[in-house]
């Protein structure tokens, strides 16, 4: 996790050359043109900003095949799948 990372001091700066691997296909994820990668996770519907599971990096095209321990409960209204663009 790189929560709290400050950006803006240098747009071209690399943060340790960190690599992101897709949770589904285990292939590397390259940040998009805006330097973001997609992360997916599960939150409780009453606390949509708090991850219960994840977030994990995931390709856009792989997200429909993502499996979580909460799959049985997602869709019942209690847990929700959530995604974010995270600065890579
Ligand atoms: Zn993938």
GROMACS .gro file of C-alpha atoms and ligand atoms in nm:
model
   89
    1UNK     CA    1   0.000   0.000   0.000
    2UNK     CA    2   0.115   0.348  -0.079
    3UNK     CA    3  -0.165   0.537   0.088
    4UNK     CA    4  -0.079   0.891   0.170
    5UNK     CA    5   0.175   0.920  -0.105
    6UNK     CA    6   0.237   1.282  -0.189
    7UNK     CA    7   0.248   1.376  -0.554
    8UNK     CA    8   0.312   1.700  -0.724
    9UNK     CA    9   0.668   1.775  -0.624
   10UNK     CA   10   0.798   1.605  -0.935
   11UNK     CA   11   0.566   1.461  -1.197
   12UNK     CA   12   0.828   1.231  -1.343
   13UNK     CA   13   0.950   1.086  -1.016
   14UNK     CA   14   0.933   0.709  -0.976
   15UNK     CA   15   0.857   0.565  -0.637
   16UNK     CA   16   1.094   0.277  -0.598
   17UNK     CA   17   1.001   0.113  -0.928
   18UNK     CA   18   0.721  -0.075  -0.761
   19UNK     CA   19   0.553  -0.342  -0.969
   20UNK     CA   20   0.187  -0.428  -0.961
   21UNK     CA   21   0.064  -0.776  -1.044
   22UNK     CA   22  -0.295  -0.849  -1.140
   23UNK     CA   23  -0.481  -1.051  -0.879
   24UNK     CA   24  -0.663  -1.246  -1.151
   25UNK     CA   25  -0.410  -1.330  -1.423
   26UNK     CA   26  -0.088  -1.269  -1.227
   27UNK     CA   27   0.049  -1.056  -1.509
   28UNK     CA   28   0.215  -0.724  -1.453
   29UNK     CA   29   0.000  -0.412  -1.464
   30UNK     CA   30   0.141  -0.102  -1.628
   31UNK     CA   31   0.012   0.230  -1.501
   32UNK     CA   32  -0.206   0.411  -1.752
   33UNK     CA   33  -0.125   0.742  -1.917
   34UNK     CA   34  -0.222   0.925  -1.601
   35UNK     CA   35   0.005   0.711  -1.386
   36UNK     CA   36  -0.282   0.523  -1.228
   37UNK     CA   37  -0.366   0.160  -1.183
   38UNK     CA   38  -0.703   0.011  -1.106
   39UNK     CA   39  -0.753  -0.148  -0.766
   40UNK     CA   40  -1.053  -0.354  -0.664
   41UNK     CA   41  -1.181  -0.453  -0.325
   42UNK     CA   42  -1.481  -0.514  -0.106
   43UNK     CA   43  -1.634  -0.265   0.132
   44UNK     CA   44  -1.930  -0.272   0.364
   45UNK     CA   45  -2.221  -0.083   0.215
   46UNK     CA   46  -2.248   0.137   0.523
   47UNK     CA   47  -1.876   0.225   0.519
   48UNK     CA   48  -1.792   0.256   0.149
   49UNK     CA   49  -1.450   0.408   0.214
   50UNK     CA   50  -1.316   0.128   0.434
   51UNK     CA   51  -1.179  -0.177   0.257
   52UNK     CA   52  -1.281  -0.509   0.410
   53UNK     CA   53  -1.092  -0.706   0.148
   54UNK     CA   54  -0.828  -0.567  -0.081
   55UNK     CA   55  -0.774  -0.343  -0.255
   56UNK     CA   56  -0.583  -0.555  -0.505
   57UNK     CA   57  -0.445  -0.444  -0.841
   58UNK     CA   58  -0.653  -0.569  -1.131
   59UNK     CA   59  -0.663  -0.518  -1.509
   60UNK     CA   60  -0.977  -0.352  -1.639
   61UNK     CA   61  -1.049  -0.660  -1.850
   62UNK     CA   62  -0.988  -0.901  -1.560
   63UNK     CA   63  -1.218  -0.744  -1.303
   64UNK     CA   64  -1.518  -0.951  -1.402
   65UNK     CA   65  -1.322  -1.265  -1.317
   66UNK     CA   66  -1.202  -1.135  -0.981
   67UNK     CA   67  -1.290  -1.368  -0.693
   68UNK     CA   68  -1.314  -1.250  -0.335
   69UNK     CA   69  -1.394  -1.427  -0.007
   70UNK     CA   70  -1.710  -1.214   0.001
   71UNK     CA   71  -1.855  -1.318  -0.333
   72UNK     CA   72  -2.150  -1.490  -0.167
   73UNK     CA   73  -2.242  -1.172   0.021
   74UNK     CA   74  -2.176  -0.923  -0.258
   75UNK     CA   75  -2.510  -0.843  -0.411
   76UNK     CA   76  -2.710  -0.903  -0.096
   77UNK     CA   77  -2.681  -0.535  -0.015
   78UNK     CA   78  -2.441  -0.579   0.273
   79UNK     CA   79  -2.108  -0.584   0.091
   80UNK     CA   80  -2.019  -0.404  -0.228
   81UNK     CA   81  -1.741  -0.437  -0.481
   82UNK     CA   82  -1.558  -0.110  -0.509
   83UNK     CA   83  -1.279   0.009  -0.731
   84UNK     CA   84  -1.047   0.306  -0.741
   85UNK     CA   85  -0.782   0.456  -0.962
   86UNK     CA   86  -0.474   0.449  -0.745
   87UNK     CA   87  -0.163   0.650  -0.815
   88UNK     CA   88   0.103   0.398  -0.912
   89LIG    ZN1   89  -0.518  -0.935  -1.533
   0.00000   0.00000   0.00000
